[in-house]
Structures are given as structure tokens and as C-alpha cells.
Short mmCIF file of C-alpha atoms in Angstrom, two decimals:
data_model
loop_
_atom_site.label_atom_id
_atom_site.label_comp_id
_atom_site.label_asym_id
_atom_site.label_seq_id
_atom_site.Cartn_x
_atom_site.Cartn_y
_atom_site.Cartn_z
CA MET A 25 3.15 -285.51 -66.33
CA SER A 26 4.19 -285.57 -62.70
CA LEU A 27 2.72 -284.91 -59.30
CA ARG A 28 4.74 -282.58 -57.13
CA PRO A 29 4.72 -282.58 -53.34
CA THR A 30 3.84 -279.07 -52.24
CA GLU A 31 6.91 -277.02 -51.26
CA HIS A 32 9.06 -280.15 -51.00
CA PRO A 33 10.32 -281.01 -54.51
CA GLY A 34 11.73 -284.50 -54.75
CA THR A 35 10.28 -285.75 -51.48
CA ALA A 36 6.86 -286.97 -52.62
CA ARG A 37 5.46 -289.96 -50.74
CA ARG A 38 7.65 -289.22 -47.73
CA THR A 39 6.64 -285.83 -46.35
CA ALA A 40 3.94 -285.33 -43.72
CA GLU A 41 2.21 -282.02 -44.40
CA PRO A 42 0.28 -279.99 -41.81
CA LEU A 43 -3.19 -279.51 -43.20
CA ARG A 44 -3.71 -276.44 -41.01
CA ASP A 45 -1.66 -274.56 -43.62
CA HIS A 46 -4.31 -275.42 -46.21
CA THR A 47 -7.53 -274.57 -44.34
CA THR A 48 -9.05 -271.19 -43.60
CA LEU A 49 -9.53 -272.24 -39.97
CA ARG A 50 -5.77 -272.84 -39.73
CA LEU A 51 -6.50 -276.05 -37.82
CA GLY A 52 -5.75 -279.73 -38.37
CA GLY A 53 -2.98 -282.25 -38.07
CA PRO A 54 -0.79 -283.56 -40.89
CA ALA A 55 -1.57 -285.69 -43.88
CA THR A 56 0.86 -288.54 -44.48
CA GLU A 57 1.56 -286.99 -47.89
CA LEU A 58 0.38 -283.97 -49.83
CA TRP A 59 0.36 -283.94 -53.62
CA THR A 60 -0.53 -281.02 -55.88
CA ALA A 61 -2.33 -281.74 -59.16
CA THR A 62 -2.01 -278.94 -61.74
CA THR A 63 -3.99 -280.52 -64.59
CA ALA A 64 -7.17 -282.56 -64.83
CA ASP A 65 -5.07 -285.54 -65.94
CA GLU A 66 -2.89 -285.17 -62.85
CA VAL A 67 -6.02 -285.18 -60.67
CA ALA A 68 -7.06 -288.49 -62.21
CA ASP A 69 -3.56 -289.90 -61.91
CA ALA A 70 -3.33 -288.88 -58.25
CA LEU A 71 -6.62 -290.49 -57.32
CA ARG A 72 -5.59 -293.66 -59.10
CA SER A 73 -2.04 -293.99 -57.78
CA ALA A 74 -1.87 -292.27 -54.38
CA PRO A 75 -1.20 -294.73 -51.55
CA GLY A 76 -3.78 -295.30 -48.84
CA PRO A 77 -6.94 -293.24 -48.33
CA VAL A 78 -7.17 -290.02 -50.36
CA LEU A 79 -8.49 -286.65 -49.23
CA VAL A 80 -9.31 -284.23 -52.05
CA LEU A 81 -8.25 -280.78 -50.89
CA GLY A 82 -9.59 -277.61 -52.45
CA GLY A 83 -9.35 -274.18 -50.88
CA GLY A 84 -9.88 -275.56 -47.39
CA SER A 85 -12.62 -273.02 -46.68
CA ASN A 86 -15.27 -275.59 -45.82
CA LEU A 87 -13.07 -278.12 -44.05
CA VAL A 88 -12.50 -279.04 -40.40
CA VAL A 89 -9.59 -281.46 -39.99
CA GLY A 90 -9.04 -283.34 -36.73
CA ASP A 91 -5.96 -282.71 -34.63
CA LEU A 92 -4.57 -286.13 -35.58
CA GLY A 93 -4.73 -285.14 -39.22
CA PHE A 94 -5.38 -287.52 -42.10
CA ASP A 95 -3.74 -290.93 -42.36
CA GLY A 96 -3.40 -290.96 -46.11
CA THR A 97 -2.66 -288.77 -49.13
CA ALA A 98 -4.14 -285.31 -49.50
CA VAL A 99 -4.44 -284.31 -53.15
CA ARG A 100 -4.61 -280.55 -53.59
CA LEU A 101 -6.50 -279.41 -56.69
CA ALA A 102 -4.63 -276.72 -58.59
CA HIS A 103 -5.77 -277.25 -62.20
CA ARG A 104 -6.76 -273.98 -63.81
CA GLY A 105 -8.33 -272.57 -66.96
CA THR A 106 -11.48 -270.87 -68.25
CA ARG A 107 -13.40 -270.75 -71.52
CA VAL A 108 -16.18 -268.39 -72.62
CA ASP A 109 -18.66 -269.54 -75.28
CA PRO A 110 -21.10 -266.84 -76.52
CA ARG A 111 -24.58 -268.20 -77.21
CA GLY A 112 -25.98 -265.38 -79.36
CA ASP A 113 -28.95 -264.68 -77.09
CA GLY A 114 -27.39 -262.27 -74.62
CA THR A 115 -25.83 -265.05 -72.57
CA VAL A 116 -22.57 -266.96 -72.49
CA HIS A 117 -21.44 -270.28 -71.13
CA LEU A 118 -18.45 -269.86 -68.82
CA THR A 119 -16.56 -273.12 -68.27
CA VAL A 120 -14.04 -273.12 -65.43
CA GLU A 121 -11.59 -275.74 -64.20
CA GLY A 122 -12.28 -276.94 -60.66
CA GLY A 123 -8.93 -275.80 -59.27
CA GLU A 124 -9.56 -272.11 -59.99
CA ASP A 125 -10.04 -269.76 -57.04
CA TRP A 126 -13.74 -268.96 -56.87
CA ASP A 127 -13.57 -265.25 -56.05
CA THR A 128 -10.94 -264.66 -58.72
CA VAL A 129 -13.34 -266.17 -61.25
CA VAL A 130 -16.16 -263.92 -60.01
CA ALA A 131 -13.93 -260.84 -60.19
CA CYS A 132 -12.80 -261.68 -63.72
CA ALA A 133 -16.36 -262.39 -64.88
CA VAL A 134 -17.55 -259.02 -63.57
CA GLU A 135 -14.58 -257.24 -65.14
CA ALA A 136 -15.38 -258.94 -68.46
CA GLY A 137 -18.95 -257.61 -68.36
CA LEU A 138 -20.61 -260.89 -67.39
CA GLY A 139 -23.47 -260.93 -64.90
CA GLY A 140 -24.81 -263.65 -62.64
CA LEU A 141 -22.00 -264.43 -60.18
CA GLU A 142 -21.56 -261.03 -58.52
CA CYS A 143 -23.70 -261.80 -55.45
CA LEU A 144 -21.40 -264.76 -54.75
CA SER A 145 -18.37 -262.48 -54.37
CA GLY A 146 -15.94 -262.91 -51.52
CA ILE A 147 -16.69 -266.59 -50.92
CA PRO A 148 -13.41 -268.46 -50.33
CA GLY A 149 -12.60 -271.81 -51.90
CA LEU A 150 -12.27 -273.36 -55.33
CA VAL A 151 -14.72 -273.61 -58.21
CA GLY A 152 -14.99 -277.40 -57.89
CA ALA A 153 -16.51 -277.12 -54.42
CA THR A 154 -19.32 -274.75 -55.37
CA PRO A 155 -21.70 -277.32 -56.94
CA VAL A 156 -21.04 -279.85 -54.16
CA GLN A 157 -22.23 -277.39 -51.54
CA ASN A 158 -24.65 -275.52 -53.81
CA VAL A 159 -22.94 -272.41 -52.51
CA GLY A 160 -25.24 -269.44 -52.01
CA ALA A 161 -25.27 -265.92 -50.64
CA TYR A 162 -27.28 -262.72 -50.88
CA GLY A 163 -30.20 -264.29 -52.73
CA VAL A 164 -28.24 -266.29 -55.33
CA GLU A 165 -27.30 -269.98 -55.35
CA ILE A 166 -25.04 -271.90 -57.71
CA SER A 167 -28.09 -273.92 -58.79
CA GLN A 168 -29.48 -270.77 -60.48
CA VAL A 169 -26.52 -270.39 -62.86
CA LEU A 170 -25.00 -273.88 -63.11
CA VAL A 171 -25.40 -275.68 -66.45
CA SER A 172 -23.33 -278.81 -65.96
CA VAL A 173 -20.22 -280.34 -64.43
CA ASP A 174 -17.60 -282.83 -65.56
CA LEU A 175 -17.23 -285.45 -62.84
CA LEU A 176 -14.28 -287.76 -62.36
CA ASP A 177 -15.52 -291.08 -61.00
CA ARG A 178 -13.02 -291.97 -58.29
CA ALA A 179 -13.72 -295.69 -58.55
CA THR A 180 -13.35 -296.11 -62.31
CA GLY A 181 -11.38 -293.04 -63.41
CA ASP A 182 -14.06 -292.27 -66.01
CA VAL A 183 -15.15 -288.69 -66.65
CA HIS A 184 -18.89 -288.04 -66.98
CA HIS A 185 -20.61 -284.90 -68.23
CA VAL A 186 -23.54 -284.35 -65.86
CA PRO A 187 -26.29 -281.75 -66.27
CA ALA A 188 -27.01 -279.60 -63.22
CA ALA A 189 -30.52 -281.05 -63.04
CA ASP A 190 -29.02 -284.47 -62.20
CA LEU A 191 -27.00 -283.23 -59.22
CA GLY A 192 -29.89 -283.08 -56.75
CA LEU A 193 -29.05 -279.50 -55.82
CA THR A 194 -30.75 -278.49 -52.58
CA TYR A 195 -30.16 -275.90 -49.86
CA ARG A 196 -26.38 -276.12 -49.26
CA GLY A 197 -26.27 -279.62 -50.63
CA SER A 198 -26.23 -281.99 -53.59
CA VAL A 199 -25.89 -285.69 -54.29
CA LEU A 200 -22.12 -285.12 -54.21
CA LYS A 201 -22.00 -283.79 -50.67
CA GLY A 202 -20.89 -286.22 -47.99
CA THR A 203 -19.60 -288.79 -50.46
CA ASP A 204 -16.24 -289.49 -52.05
CA ARG A 205 -17.58 -290.97 -55.26
CA ALA A 206 -16.59 -288.19 -57.62
CA VAL A 207 -14.53 -285.02 -58.04
CA VAL A 208 -15.77 -281.96 -59.94
CA LEU A 209 -13.12 -281.42 -62.61
CA ARG A 210 -14.84 -278.39 -64.16
CA ALA A 211 -18.15 -276.55 -64.14
CA THR A 212 -20.11 -274.56 -66.72
CA PHE A 213 -22.29 -271.57 -65.84
CA THR A 214 -24.80 -269.50 -67.81
CA LEU A 215 -24.14 -265.76 -67.45
CA THR A 216 -25.49 -262.65 -69.12
CA ASP A 217 -23.22 -260.50 -71.26
CA ASP A 218 -24.71 -257.10 -70.43
CA ALA A 219 -22.58 -256.28 -67.36
CA THR A 220 -25.77 -256.27 -65.27
CA SER A 221 -26.44 -258.19 -62.10
CA SER A 222 -29.01 -260.84 -61.43
CA PRO A 223 -32.20 -259.40 -59.89
CA ILE A 224 -31.34 -258.17 -56.38
CA ARG A 225 -33.56 -260.28 -54.12
CA TYR A 226 -31.80 -260.08 -50.75
CA THR A 227 -33.25 -257.32 -48.59
CA GLU A 228 -29.97 -256.31 -46.95
CA LEU A 229 -28.21 -256.06 -50.31
CA ALA A 230 -31.06 -254.10 -51.91
CA ARG A 231 -30.90 -251.66 -49.01
CA ALA A 232 -27.13 -251.28 -49.36
CA LEU A 233 -27.51 -250.58 -53.08
CA GLY A 234 -30.47 -248.23 -52.60
CA VAL A 235 -32.71 -250.19 -54.95
CA ARG A 236 -35.92 -252.19 -54.72
CA GLN A 237 -35.94 -255.96 -54.59
CA ASP A 238 -35.83 -257.55 -58.06
CA ASP A 239 -34.11 -254.50 -59.55
CA ARG A 240 -30.93 -255.11 -61.53
CA VAL A 241 -27.81 -253.00 -61.12
CA PRO A 242 -24.34 -252.91 -62.70
CA ALA A 243 -22.62 -256.16 -61.80
CA GLN A 244 -19.60 -254.29 -60.44
CA ALA A 245 -21.81 -252.26 -58.09
CA ALA A 246 -23.40 -255.45 -56.77
CA ARG A 247 -19.99 -257.07 -56.25
CA ASP A 248 -18.66 -254.03 -54.41
CA ALA A 249 -21.71 -253.94 -52.13
CA VAL A 250 -21.52 -257.67 -51.38
CA LEU A 251 -17.83 -257.45 -50.53
CA ALA A 252 -18.50 -254.51 -48.20
CA LEU A 253 -21.27 -256.41 -46.43
CA ARG A 254 -19.12 -259.53 -46.09
CA ARG A 255 -16.16 -257.54 -44.74
CA GLY A 256 -18.44 -256.02 -42.15
CA LYS A 257 -19.27 -259.55 -40.99
CA GLY A 258 -15.68 -260.80 -41.01
CA MET A 259 -16.44 -263.09 -43.97
CA VAL A 260 -13.66 -261.95 -46.31
CA LEU A 261 -10.35 -263.67 -45.58
CA ASP A 262 -7.77 -261.51 -43.82
CA PRO A 263 -4.72 -263.19 -42.24
CA THR A 264 -4.46 -260.37 -39.68
CA ASP A 265 -8.09 -260.66 -38.51
CA HIS A 266 -8.95 -263.68 -36.35
CA ASP A 267 -12.62 -263.08 -37.06
CA THR A 268 -11.90 -264.47 -40.54
CA TRP A 269 -10.07 -267.57 -39.26
CA SER A 270 -13.18 -269.65 -39.77
CA ALA A 271 -14.92 -272.03 -42.14
CA GLY A 272 -17.59 -269.46 -42.90
CA SER A 273 -21.01 -270.30 -41.51
CA PHE A 274 -20.46 -273.32 -39.27
CA PHE A 275 -24.13 -274.31 -39.02
CA THR A 276 -26.75 -274.41 -41.77
CA ASN A 277 -30.08 -272.72 -41.26
CA PRO A 278 -32.49 -275.39 -39.99
CA VAL A 279 -35.18 -276.45 -42.45
CA VAL A 280 -38.49 -277.47 -40.89
CA PRO A 281 -41.34 -279.36 -42.64
CA HIS A 282 -44.55 -277.34 -42.66
CA PRO A 283 -46.46 -279.86 -40.49
CA ASP A 284 -43.83 -279.44 -37.74
CA LEU A 285 -43.55 -275.67 -38.03
CA PRO A 286 -46.39 -274.56 -35.68
CA ALA A 287 -45.08 -276.66 -32.77
CA THR A 288 -41.50 -275.49 -33.40
CA VAL A 289 -42.51 -271.85 -33.55
CA ALA A 290 -44.66 -272.23 -30.42
CA ARG A 291 -41.73 -273.68 -28.46
CA ILE A 292 -39.44 -270.89 -29.59
CA ALA A 293 -42.08 -268.32 -28.59
CA THR A 294 -42.22 -269.69 -25.05
CA VAL A 295 -38.54 -268.71 -24.70
CA VAL A 296 -38.33 -265.41 -26.58
CA GLY A 297 -41.87 -264.19 -25.86
CA PRO A 298 -45.08 -264.26 -27.88
CA ASP A 299 -44.57 -260.78 -29.36
CA VAL A 300 -41.08 -261.36 -30.74
CA PRO A 301 -41.06 -261.97 -34.53
CA ILE A 302 -39.41 -265.30 -35.40
CA PRO A 303 -37.58 -265.13 -38.76
CA GLN A 304 -38.92 -267.66 -41.27
CA TYR A 305 -38.15 -268.05 -44.95
CA PRO A 306 -39.42 -270.29 -47.77
CA ALA A 307 -37.23 -273.37 -48.25
CA GLY A 308 -38.79 -275.26 -51.11
CA GLU A 309 -42.15 -276.94 -51.33
CA GLY A 310 -43.51 -277.95 -47.94
CA HIS A 311 -40.63 -276.52 -45.88
CA ALA A 312 -39.61 -273.35 -44.07
CA LYS A 313 -36.15 -272.18 -43.07
CA LEU A 314 -35.31 -270.69 -39.68
CA SER A 315 -32.32 -268.48 -38.92
CA ALA A 316 -29.53 -270.40 -37.19
CA ALA A 317 -27.80 -267.15 -36.19
CA TRP A 318 -31.00 -265.81 -34.61
CA LEU A 319 -31.52 -269.03 -32.65
CA ILE A 320 -27.90 -269.14 -31.49
CA GLU A 321 -28.00 -265.58 -30.19
CA ARG A 322 -31.26 -266.14 -28.34
CA ALA A 323 -29.95 -269.34 -26.81
CA GLY A 324 -27.35 -267.20 -25.05
CA PHE A 325 -24.39 -267.20 -27.47
CA ALA A 326 -23.69 -263.63 -28.53
CA LYS A 327 -21.17 -262.40 -31.08
CA GLY A 328 -17.72 -262.65 -29.54
CA HIS A 329 -18.70 -265.48 -27.17
CA LEU A 330 -15.50 -267.33 -26.22
CA GLY A 331 -14.83 -270.97 -25.42
CA ALA A 332 -11.86 -273.18 -24.51
CA GLY A 333 -10.14 -270.52 -22.46
CA GLY A 334 -10.53 -267.92 -25.18
CA ARG A 335 -8.76 -269.99 -27.84
CA VAL A 336 -11.95 -270.21 -29.94
CA GLY A 337 -15.03 -268.05 -30.16
CA LEU A 338 -17.89 -266.77 -32.21
CA SER A 339 -16.83 -264.01 -34.55
CA THR A 340 -17.37 -260.55 -33.13
CA LYS A 341 -19.11 -259.71 -36.42
CA HIS A 342 -21.05 -262.85 -37.40
CA THR A 343 -22.76 -265.28 -35.04
CA LEU A 344 -22.50 -268.25 -37.41
CA ALA A 345 -18.72 -268.08 -37.77
CA LEU A 346 -16.79 -270.18 -35.23
CA THR A 347 -13.27 -268.84 -35.20
CA ASN A 348 -9.75 -269.81 -34.23
CA ARG A 349 -8.46 -266.95 -32.10
CA GLY A 350 -4.88 -267.91 -32.94
CA SER A 351 -3.87 -270.80 -30.69
CA ALA A 352 -6.82 -273.19 -30.93
CA THR A 353 -7.00 -276.90 -31.63
CA THR A 354 -9.72 -278.62 -33.59
CA ALA A 355 -10.90 -280.18 -30.33
CA ASP A 356 -11.39 -276.66 -28.95
CA LEU A 357 -13.49 -275.67 -31.95
CA LEU A 358 -15.66 -278.78 -31.81
CA SER A 359 -16.21 -278.32 -28.08
CA LEU A 360 -17.60 -274.84 -28.73
CA ALA A 361 -19.75 -276.18 -31.58
CA GLN A 362 -21.13 -278.88 -29.30
CA ASP A 363 -21.98 -276.33 -26.61
CA ILE A 364 -23.82 -274.14 -29.12
CA ARG A 365 -25.71 -277.02 -30.68
CA ALA A 366 -26.75 -278.34 -27.26
CA GLY A 367 -27.80 -274.86 -26.14
CA VAL A 368 -30.05 -274.33 -29.14
CA ASP A 369 -31.51 -277.84 -28.85
CA ASN A 370 -32.21 -277.45 -25.13
CA ALA A 371 -33.79 -274.02 -25.56
CA PHE A 372 -35.82 -274.53 -28.71
CA GLY A 373 -35.85 -278.22 -29.62
CA VAL A 374 -34.09 -277.41 -32.89
CA THR A 375 -31.01 -279.41 -33.91
CA LEU A 376 -28.31 -277.53 -35.81
CA HIS A 377 -26.20 -279.32 -38.40
CA PRO A 378 -22.63 -278.41 -39.37
CA GLU A 379 -22.03 -277.01 -42.83
CA PRO A 380 -18.28 -277.79 -43.18
CA VAL A 381 -16.93 -281.23 -44.03
CA LEU A 382 -15.46 -282.88 -40.92
CA VAL A 383 -12.35 -285.01 -41.52
CA ASN A 384 -11.23 -287.42 -38.78
CA CYS A 385 -13.39 -285.60 -36.23
CA SER A 386 -17.06 -285.24 -35.38
CA LEU A 387 -19.63 -283.44 -33.26
CA ALA A 388 -20.76 -286.69 -31.62
#
């Protein structure tokens, strides 16, 4: 067993690696060292033996790295493998190593006639990150299909099998988010074996498929429709399209407790007008979710809005995507994010929170 420095055989523990090459934003300074772990054992060995602080690096799709980089060792997860266990009741358990590319897993599941993941097509990143963020899109969240994870405790090196119910999965969050206590080595999902999608609950997707909400369709048809919708919003990675040089949605949709909702809605109405419908969605017991994109646009930040001399900007296709237009720095991106957050707060009294993980940088 050995850990190999990415693209620099024989120079481990000596090479500074630019992390911009490993993030979808294409931003960020160097790590002191970059190791690649190709098995679960190598992941454990890296976390135990790497010098200095350790940054666990997945697909880099939900990561904003400061311009000074990371003063420590970045360990890139590249352990792969899948296993399908039929359950005899029309479902299977699909167990996937955390270093697998997420969309490749979705594509293979659909091709194999398995349903349940198709609405999560086109999302960049690795499998191990999906439970941490409780990734969701088009009416489906990981929490709806996740059975369990195997967690590597970074302090002890022990591996624990943890049911999904113990992960505290919430809207774009879990007990794992914002901590460095554990790494998801692998995850197990419950899927159907009838090549049919989950019930289509997202209005935009149902319209694209020409079906009613809660109908089921062939999983491949749902995947194709989701990918088309995401491409139309610049949310499918394309190295030639700066609209996709982003970390996906930069801000989460704000969640408001029901007791605070009337005052929040009233303040918004004073800005947009009393006859303008304000999008609201259920967000668990006692809470409602507002649309961050809707608030951003009505605070004066339209699609294509540019900042930092045009080096960064909102995607021309998706208001929530803050993009690197090709020559940006992380400081440029954060400056734009600060302007947008302040604009929404000043206009509506609603504070937006970043969705990506910020490394050696902040919105303060």
C-alpha cells in the first residue's frame, strides 16, 4: 500500500499543488502537499500519517479555497467500487465507495434498470460528499434513498457503520457538515429494480416530462429531462462554458420559522409590492423555505451581473451560481458574494448563508 502524490510520482511530501486544479470554481491557492488515496485503507493511512493539518478533497464541486491555499496536506479521495444486493421485494441495496464520481454512479444505476437516483443526475462531486450535504435536486434528496454510511473516525481511525437516521439529515445539511470528525468511506442506497423513477414531485420537471406530479416515468427519461434542465441553467460542468465554473448554488434557500414568517413576508412585500406572489415552500415542521434566487434577483442582482471588473459574476443562466469568468481570484468571488448577501439583507432583512465549504477564507 502506498500513497501517491498526484501527477508527481516520487515527490510526495515535497510538492505544493494548486488546489484550483481540483475545484469546479478553478480557484484557490496551493496545498503544501497533495496525496491521492485509491483504497479505503489508503484513506485511513493518509489521515493518520499526513503531516500537518489535513484537508479531505473530493470532487471539489462544493469547495471554495482561499487564494493563500491550504497550509497542510490535501488528501484526494479516489477509492472506487460498487456492490448491488437484491432484497427480493423489488428493491436493491446499492453500496458505493466514497471516491466514486456521483453522476457516473447515477448513470450506471439508470442503465442497470435501477430507479431512485435519476433526479439527482448531473450533480458534480463524489459519492462521499452526498450524505454530508444531503444533496438534493428536482424533488429528491439523498435522505430519501440513503440507508447507511461507513464513517472513518479521523481521531481514532475506527470505522463505524451508521444508519442514515443517525446522521441528522436536514435541508442541505447533516451532523457531518462543518466538522472534520469523520470521512464517509462508502454509502448504501435503497433503489427500485423496475427501471422506473421516483414519483416526479418537482413542478418544472413534471412539466418537462409532460406528466402530473407524483407520476412515475422511466428512469432514463427522468435522467434525460433533468440533465436538459440543468444544462439550460449552466449546472452541468463544461470546461468551455464559464457559466459552469462555479460551486453550484452558492447560497442555500433561507428557512424561516413559522412565527417569523408573517413579518418577513410583510417586509418583502413592501419592496416588491403587495400583489407580487412571494415563493414559499414547506421546509419541515414549523418552518418555511424562501427562494434565494428570487430574493437575489429582486434585490437588484440579475443573471449575468458582474463584479470585480468582470472577473466574477452571476451565471447568465442561474442566479444562484457565482462564477469565475476565467481570471478571477477567490477574493473576487467572495467580494461578489458579500455584495449579494448585503443587498438581500438590506432589502428584505433576510440573511443568506453559503452552501459551499470555505477553506482558509470567509464571508466575514
